[in-house]
XYZ file of C-alpha atoms in Angstrom:
483
model
C 8.793 -30.202 -98.544
C 12.291 -29.274 -99.598
C 13.234 -25.631 -99.970
C 13.966 -24.569 -103.543
C 17.620 -23.841 -104.281
C 18.185 -21.006 -106.747
C 20.539 -22.884 -109.066
C 20.999 -23.263 -112.791
C 19.030 -26.513 -112.989
C 16.176 -25.010 -111.002
C 15.973 -21.950 -113.257
C 15.818 -24.150 -116.376
C 12.934 -26.225 -114.982
C 10.672 -23.296 -114.035
C 9.548 -22.337 -117.561
C 7.897 -25.761 -117.899
C 5.212 -24.519 -115.527
C 3.880 -22.275 -118.276
C 3.971 -24.844 -121.067
C 0.835 -24.953 -123.171
C -2.050 -22.526 -123.085
C -3.116 -23.203 -119.506
C -1.211 -23.328 -116.249
C -3.422 -26.154 -114.920
C -3.968 -28.928 -117.473
C -6.564 -31.702 -117.393
C -5.494 -34.892 -115.626
C -4.480 -37.439 -118.267
C -1.495 -39.516 -119.349
C 0.062 -36.612 -121.300
C 0.561 -34.370 -118.262
C 4.171 -34.423 -117.075
C 5.635 -33.229 -113.784
C 8.111 -30.370 -113.502
C 11.342 -31.302 -111.683
C 13.178 -28.712 -109.581
C 16.417 -29.297 -107.681
C 15.746 -28.412 -104.033
C 17.530 -28.326 -100.700
C 16.874 -31.256 -98.346
C 16.054 -29.927 -94.886
C 17.413 -33.085 -93.195
C 20.924 -33.573 -94.686
C 21.211 -30.137 -96.370
C 22.145 -31.655 -99.699
C 20.267 -31.267 -102.952
C 17.262 -33.478 -103.632
C 14.528 -33.366 -106.267
C 11.060 -31.774 -106.027
C 8.408 -32.770 -108.567
C 5.468 -30.446 -109.220
C 2.316 -31.418 -111.101
C -0.242 -28.677 -111.767
C -3.421 -30.395 -112.895
C -7.184 -30.051 -112.982
C -9.438 -32.863 -111.772
C -12.572 -32.891 -113.989
C -15.745 -31.571 -112.262
C -13.693 -30.844 -109.117
C -10.868 -28.306 -108.851
C -7.298 -27.394 -109.787
C -4.647 -28.846 -107.503
C -0.858 -28.757 -107.062
C 0.713 -32.165 -106.366
C 4.200 -31.932 -104.839
C 6.693 -34.686 -104.108
C 10.231 -34.385 -102.691
C 12.868 -37.123 -102.513
C 16.479 -36.923 -101.353
C 18.815 -39.609 -102.828
C 21.416 -38.930 -100.113
C 19.477 -39.492 -96.861
C 16.299 -41.092 -98.245
C 13.917 -38.372 -96.983
C 10.582 -38.421 -98.818
C 7.654 -36.056 -98.552
C 4.491 -35.507 -100.583
C 1.748 -32.898 -100.362
C -1.350 -31.698 -102.185
C -2.393 -28.046 -102.231
C -5.359 -26.277 -103.757
C -4.645 -24.362 -106.942
C -8.009 -22.643 -107.004
C -8.230 -18.876 -107.084
C -9.853 -17.284 -104.031
C -13.511 -16.638 -104.848
C -15.072 -13.183 -104.756
C -17.084 -14.065 -101.628
C -16.857 -16.585 -98.828
C -19.218 -19.580 -98.670
C -21.090 -20.933 -95.662
C -22.825 -24.317 -95.953
C -25.368 -25.468 -93.357
C -26.465 -29.113 -93.611
C -29.139 -30.828 -91.511
C -28.205 -34.519 -91.323
C -31.053 -36.935 -90.599
C -30.326 -40.137 -92.546
C -27.563 -42.375 -93.906
C -27.841 -40.580 -97.258
C -26.750 -37.353 -95.541
C -23.776 -39.110 -93.943
C -22.713 -40.338 -97.398
C -22.686 -36.866 -98.928
C -19.293 -36.007 -100.386
C -17.542 -32.991 -98.893
C -14.638 -30.890 -100.105
C -13.083 -29.304 -97.041
C -10.502 -26.712 -98.031
C -7.631 -26.059 -95.635
C -9.092 -22.605 -94.883
C -12.525 -23.945 -93.859
C -13.763 -24.315 -90.296
C -16.307 -27.015 -89.376
C -18.780 -26.682 -86.523
C -21.645 -28.678 -84.995
C -23.943 -26.183 -83.165
C -25.943 -28.979 -81.472
C -22.842 -30.115 -79.560
C -21.087 -26.711 -79.296
C -18.114 -28.232 -81.109
C -16.001 -26.340 -83.652
C -12.881 -27.412 -85.571
C -10.586 -24.632 -86.875
C -8.953 -24.585 -90.349
C -6.328 -27.268 -91.000
C -3.052 -27.467 -92.911
C -4.356 -29.669 -95.745
C -7.465 -29.876 -97.921
C -9.566 -33.032 -97.885
C -12.088 -34.819 -100.102
C -14.253 -37.043 -97.903
C -17.843 -37.645 -96.776
C -19.768 -36.305 -93.793
C -19.271 -39.683 -92.076
C -15.550 -39.612 -92.890
C -15.244 -36.102 -91.491
C -16.892 -37.105 -88.197
C -14.775 -40.276 -87.971
C -11.662 -38.156 -88.441
C -12.726 -35.907 -85.555
C -13.336 -38.983 -83.356
C -9.846 -40.314 -84.099
C -8.221 -36.940 -83.383
C -10.085 -36.463 -80.099
C -9.286 -40.029 -78.972
C -5.553 -39.455 -79.220
C -3.771 -38.987 -75.859
C -6.956 -39.706 -73.915
C -5.071 -42.086 -71.575
C -2.619 -39.325 -70.642
C -5.463 -36.855 -70.118
C -7.195 -39.365 -67.831
C -4.183 -39.339 -65.532
C -3.237 -35.645 -65.754
C -6.509 -33.719 -66.310
C -9.470 -36.046 -65.584
C -12.055 -33.253 -65.929
C -10.916 -32.566 -69.517
C -10.912 -36.314 -70.189
C -14.563 -36.574 -69.095
C -15.670 -33.679 -71.315
C -13.910 -35.100 -74.381
C -15.393 -38.557 -73.747
C -18.884 -37.044 -73.727
C -18.213 -35.287 -77.008
C -16.818 -38.477 -78.594
C -19.957 -40.347 -77.498
C -22.155 -37.719 -79.210
C -20.105 -37.951 -82.406
C -20.399 -41.749 -82.458
C -24.143 -41.514 -81.866
C -24.400 -39.179 -84.861
C -23.200 -42.011 -87.108
C -26.225 -44.128 -86.146
C -28.818 -42.334 -88.264
C -31.769 -44.192 -89.880
C -31.637 -45.298 -93.509
C -34.441 -42.966 -94.617
C -35.840 -39.617 -93.500
C -38.987 -39.838 -91.386
C -41.728 -37.296 -90.886
C -39.641 -35.943 -88.040
C -35.878 -35.986 -87.531
C -34.534 -38.711 -85.282
C -33.019 -37.886 -81.903
C -29.543 -38.363 -83.411
C -30.062 -35.772 -86.182
C -27.577 -32.905 -86.138
C -26.517 -29.752 -88.024
C -23.095 -29.333 -89.619
C -21.737 -25.938 -90.734
C -18.750 -25.485 -93.048
C -17.511 -21.894 -93.306
C -14.822 -21.174 -95.907
C -13.765 -17.536 -96.480
C -12.042 -18.527 -99.769
C -15.240 -20.067 -101.163
C -13.406 -23.236 -102.283
C -15.193 -25.789 -100.079
C -18.232 -27.751 -101.217
C -21.013 -29.960 -99.830
C -22.768 -32.336 -102.231
C -26.293 -31.405 -103.269
C -28.366 -34.605 -103.488
C -31.128 -32.818 -105.411
C -28.914 -31.148 -108.046
C -29.675 -29.132 -110.059
C -32.613 -28.117 -107.829
C -32.131 -26.678 -104.313
C -31.593 -29.238 -101.557
C -34.141 -28.727 -98.720
C -31.596 -29.948 -96.139
C -28.687 -27.832 -97.417
C -28.493 -24.055 -97.374
C -25.703 -21.937 -98.839
C -24.831 -18.352 -97.944
C -22.392 -16.029 -99.704
C -20.761 -13.277 -97.670
C -18.109 -10.595 -97.833
C -14.947 -11.434 -95.955
C -14.142 -9.480 -92.804
C -10.862 -7.597 -92.356
C -9.576 -10.354 -90.042
C -10.302 -13.007 -92.668
C -8.588 -10.913 -95.357
C -5.481 -10.689 -93.181
C -5.479 -14.443 -92.469
C -5.691 -15.205 -96.215
C -2.843 -12.815 -96.981
C -5.078 -10.490 -99.005
C -4.511 -7.496 -96.737
C -1.512 -6.106 -94.921
C -2.369 -6.118 -91.176
C -0.259 -2.992 -90.600
C -1.755 -1.004 -93.456
C -4.195 1.692 -92.368
C -5.612 2.372 -95.819
C -9.090 3.075 -97.095
C -9.694 -0.598 -97.826
C -8.770 -1.578 -94.288
C -11.044 1.115 -92.842
C -13.918 -0.001 -95.051
C -13.481 -3.636 -94.012
C -13.290 -2.663 -90.351
C -16.580 -0.764 -90.743
C -18.126 -3.839 -92.364
C -17.018 -5.913 -89.363
C -18.924 -3.563 -87.044
C -22.068 -3.592 -89.196
C -22.168 -7.329 -89.961
C -22.993 -8.535 -86.464
C -25.984 -10.656 -87.428
C -24.224 -13.161 -89.685
C -22.978 -13.165 -93.262
C -25.167 -11.640 -95.947
C -25.151 -9.366 -98.987
C -25.407 -5.700 -97.910
C -27.514 -3.961 -100.560
C -26.712 -0.476 -99.194
C -22.961 -1.007 -99.590
C -23.548 -2.552 -103.029
C -25.581 0.511 -104.052
C -22.977 2.997 -102.794
C -20.184 1.134 -104.562
C -22.219 0.879 -107.765
C -22.951 4.627 -107.749
C -19.338 5.527 -108.538
C -19.181 2.879 -111.255
C -22.424 4.105 -112.811
C -21.120 7.671 -112.879
C -17.909 6.669 -114.668
C -19.706 4.440 -117.158
C -22.289 7.140 -117.926
C -19.547 9.616 -118.773
C -17.955 7.060 -121.108
C -21.278 6.060 -122.689
C -22.148 9.673 -123.497
C -19.048 9.801 -125.687
C -19.830 6.315 -127.092
C -16.743 4.813 -125.441
C -16.295 1.350 -123.938
C -14.440 1.252 -120.619
C -11.751 -1.420 -120.329
C -9.740 -2.457 -117.276
C -7.270 -5.303 -116.564
C -8.405 -8.454 -114.737
C -7.558 -12.138 -114.416
C -9.367 -15.008 -116.105
C -11.479 -16.967 -113.616
C -10.734 -20.188 -115.544
C -6.935 -20.136 -116.122
C -5.974 -17.010 -114.089
C -4.180 -15.470 -117.102
C -4.291 -11.661 -117.546
C -7.244 -10.477 -119.641
C -9.420 -7.412 -120.178
C -12.927 -6.707 -118.903
C -15.043 -4.302 -120.949
C -17.953 -2.282 -119.640
C -20.679 -0.130 -121.171
C -24.067 1.241 -120.149
C -27.181 0.662 -122.266
C -30.748 1.859 -121.901
C -33.385 -0.924 -121.991
C -36.656 0.511 -123.388
C -39.544 0.628 -120.923
C -37.207 -0.452 -118.079
C -33.989 1.248 -116.933
C -30.286 1.710 -117.607
C -27.992 -1.244 -116.959
C -24.233 -1.857 -117.130
C -23.035 -4.784 -119.230
C -19.591 -6.242 -118.462
C -17.833 -8.730 -120.733
C -14.623 -10.720 -120.178
C -12.778 -12.696 -122.854
C -9.564 -14.653 -122.244
C -7.254 -14.973 -125.272
C -5.259 -17.762 -123.591
C -7.944 -20.386 -122.865
C -10.925 -18.942 -124.765
C -13.088 -18.455 -121.648
C -15.921 -15.941 -122.106
C -18.344 -14.471 -119.617
C -20.702 -11.541 -119.312
C -22.504 -9.999 -116.387
C -25.073 -7.266 -115.861
C -25.285 -4.718 -113.040
C -28.388 -2.621 -112.529
C -28.111 1.051 -111.694
C -30.641 3.343 -110.083
C -32.413 3.464 -106.745
C -33.529 0.527 -104.624
C -37.149 -0.299 -105.416
C -39.630 -0.018 -102.531
C -41.209 -3.324 -103.584
C -40.157 -6.642 -105.068
C -41.379 -7.856 -108.446
C -42.437 -11.258 -109.780
C -42.695 -11.728 -113.571
C -44.310 -14.822 -115.109
C -44.293 -15.449 -118.876
C -46.044 -18.221 -120.811
C -43.730 -19.426 -123.604
C -45.771 -20.730 -126.545
C -43.405 -20.674 -129.552
C -39.819 -20.044 -130.670
C -40.498 -16.311 -130.940
C -41.020 -16.224 -127.169
C -37.630 -17.921 -126.694
C -36.059 -14.934 -128.498
C -37.356 -12.391 -125.991
C -34.730 -10.363 -124.142
C -34.431 -11.104 -120.447
C -32.470 -9.351 -117.714
C -31.872 -11.499 -114.633
C -30.225 -9.571 -111.811
C -27.992 -11.019 -109.080
C -30.833 -10.950 -106.571
C -33.375 -12.728 -108.783
C -34.403 -16.362 -108.531
C -36.167 -18.063 -111.419
C -37.983 -21.306 -112.134
C -39.546 -23.271 -114.992
C -42.009 -25.790 -113.450
C -42.356 -27.906 -116.612
C -38.606 -28.653 -116.486
C -38.462 -29.019 -112.689
C -35.926 -26.171 -112.782
C -35.684 -23.973 -109.691
C -32.634 -21.692 -109.370
C -32.022 -19.673 -106.215
C -30.977 -16.019 -106.131
C -27.338 -15.477 -107.074
C -27.225 -18.345 -109.576
C -25.393 -17.238 -112.764
C -25.002 -13.712 -111.351
C -26.509 -10.926 -113.427
C -27.333 -11.826 -117.052
C -28.723 -9.906 -120.040
C -29.597 -12.426 -122.749
C -32.621 -14.119 -124.329
C -34.807 -16.767 -122.709
C -33.148 -19.364 -124.948
C -29.721 -18.043 -123.959
C -30.621 -18.191 -120.266
C -31.667 -21.850 -120.549
C -28.455 -22.675 -122.427
C -26.334 -20.923 -119.793
C -28.008 -22.988 -117.066
C -27.310 -26.130 -119.123
C -23.638 -25.244 -119.654
C -23.047 -24.304 -116.011
C -24.635 -27.496 -114.698
C -22.865 -29.665 -117.278
C -19.419 -28.295 -116.462
C -19.476 -27.214 -112.824
C -21.586 -29.629 -110.778
C -19.129 -31.936 -108.962
C -19.554 -35.605 -108.027
C -21.739 -36.527 -111.008
C -18.931 -38.047 -113.074
C -16.258 -40.626 -112.335
C -16.108 -43.669 -110.063
C -17.705 -41.940 -107.071
C -20.901 -40.985 -108.936
C -24.110 -42.880 -108.148
C -25.439 -44.380 -111.403
C -29.075 -43.515 -110.660
C -28.301 -39.861 -109.915
C -25.996 -39.608 -112.923
C -28.701 -40.902 -115.285
C -31.330 -38.635 -113.716
C -29.037 -35.646 -114.135
C -28.307 -36.517 -117.787
C -32.051 -36.761 -118.401
C -32.538 -33.316 -116.879
C -29.805 -31.826 -119.092
C -31.499 -33.424 -122.113
C -34.787 -31.702 -121.194
C -32.979 -28.358 -120.944
C -31.499 -28.906 -124.401
C -34.930 -29.759 -125.839
C -36.440 -26.630 -124.274
C -33.677 -24.414 -125.705
C -34.177 -25.963 -129.153
C -37.936 -25.242 -128.993
C -39.110 -28.836 -128.774
C -41.109 -28.402 -125.526
C -44.155 -26.094 -125.381
C -45.779 -24.552 -123.493
C -43.402 -23.445 -120.730
C -43.794 -20.953 -117.887
C -40.782 -18.971 -116.632
C -41.002 -16.939 -113.429
C -38.437 -14.360 -112.307
C -38.798 -13.364 -108.641
C -36.626 -10.371 -107.743
C -37.023 -8.683 -104.331
C -35.071 -5.686 -105.716
C -37.285 -5.412 -108.857
C -34.189 -5.185 -111.077
C -35.183 -7.991 -113.461
C -37.017 -7.699 -116.762
C -38.582 -9.776 -119.563
C -39.196 -8.081 -122.916
C -42.783 -7.125 -123.654
C -43.159 -7.495 -127.430
C -46.510 -5.678 -127.248
C -45.137 -2.591 -125.451
C -46.439 -0.104 -124.542
C -49.590 -2.267 -124.417
C -49.974 -5.109 -121.929
C -48.654 -8.556 -122.869
C -51.471 -11.172 -122.704
C -48.943 -13.933 -121.853
C -47.136 -12.010 -119.117
C -48.165 -11.435 -115.506
C -46.294 -8.824 -113.418
C -46.843 -8.735 -109.652
C -45.374 -6.178 -107.257
C -45.197 -7.253 -103.615
C -43.912 -6.014 -100.282
C -40.638 -7.566 -99.198
C -40.640 -9.589 -96.001
C -38.464 -8.670 -93.026
C -36.239 -11.681 -93.803
C -35.712 -10.527 -97.398
C -34.781 -7.022 -96.236
C -32.437 -8.575 -93.684
C -30.715 -10.735 -96.307
C -30.280 -7.695 -98.553
C -29.001 -5.510 -95.719
C -31.854 -3.017 -96.102
C -32.809 -3.105 -92.421
C -29.482 -1.427 -91.581
C -30.067 1.622 -93.775
C -30.020 4.842 -91.750
C -31.880 7.705 -93.436
C -31.770 10.132 -90.480
C -30.019 13.422 -91.173
C -30.139 13.080 -94.990
């Protein structure tokens, strides 16, 4: 790509990048490219760079760049991700056992590494992002490994033999059966995509429900990953760097959410918000919109939920694109037990009940075949109707690969039918329903309209967390000695 020349024509073209209300506009015929005069790195004369900042529906924001020199004929084109780095990294683990798994669509960001534990093979991050399938990804690895094999055979025959064995395993992986059997075939394998930016994606064939062959983990980036992404100065010995280094030492058993660190960090926030709430003030601090990345304000206040506990409500509104979001953080101590709340919804009055769903809570509605894992939607304080509508809006706008030419008609129709059922439930056209919130931290709540008496339609169960749940929450690492 040509290097931009700071000239008069270049300076005049730059303001076009901010035309309209959004930096990244939807891909249609009205989107025009920005032209910038740039230096050709081959003949050192001025050529022309064209930039197109656009958003592909149901996918991501991208930057399309093209350079052409009229003097020497040099041409170059490139596509880069325009997505903001997510709050946490994502790790996808997929167990492939049939042709349907090989046909899953995959977004591999340039920062993502791909590994196959069964073959002890790992591919580091690349220089370009890619939209492909699992089969296409494996075929790409086969082509890359096959290059220069003839030279290796002559110069380093032992390396040649090892690579040939790996290529044979990769080719065998493409020979999976058409359907899943009771047991995985001998050619079944596991693929892991680890992206510290959180901008990679593996298609869920059971959307919107969890896919039994696909697991997703969210984790805090290590100090090394922060440095590689340019989010941290490697020479800076500040408090943030020390904290990240300590996290690296603690997180030796794989990525997970550390509830102890979350609680310690939340303690300072709770203290500040309490002081503001006592004087009936609303805290406000600058942030960036997660939709268009424009500057906006996030407001925060603490409220006391009767018969439950104090919670912090955060709200973000973007004046540029109109994006709105709210999130809830629970204060207080970590509960010794988890809690499962089940409510029978019989009429529209039940849909108006307040509900607090924390970050660690999963929830399901069996009548709608809706099953959402922990972390979905983050923390929310709304009504049952509002919660169902938020699920509908998130699935309708953010589930990739269900629109466009690549979408399978059968899955698209099934998904539209599911969204229609959600809409009917929110409008009060489907009764009865049962909603269950399962929170291992016991920070979730459904309003009891009979309080302080027991609710005849609500069942509350307290249970002991399993070792795996404590491990996922980071509670097994808590050291209480000397306190």
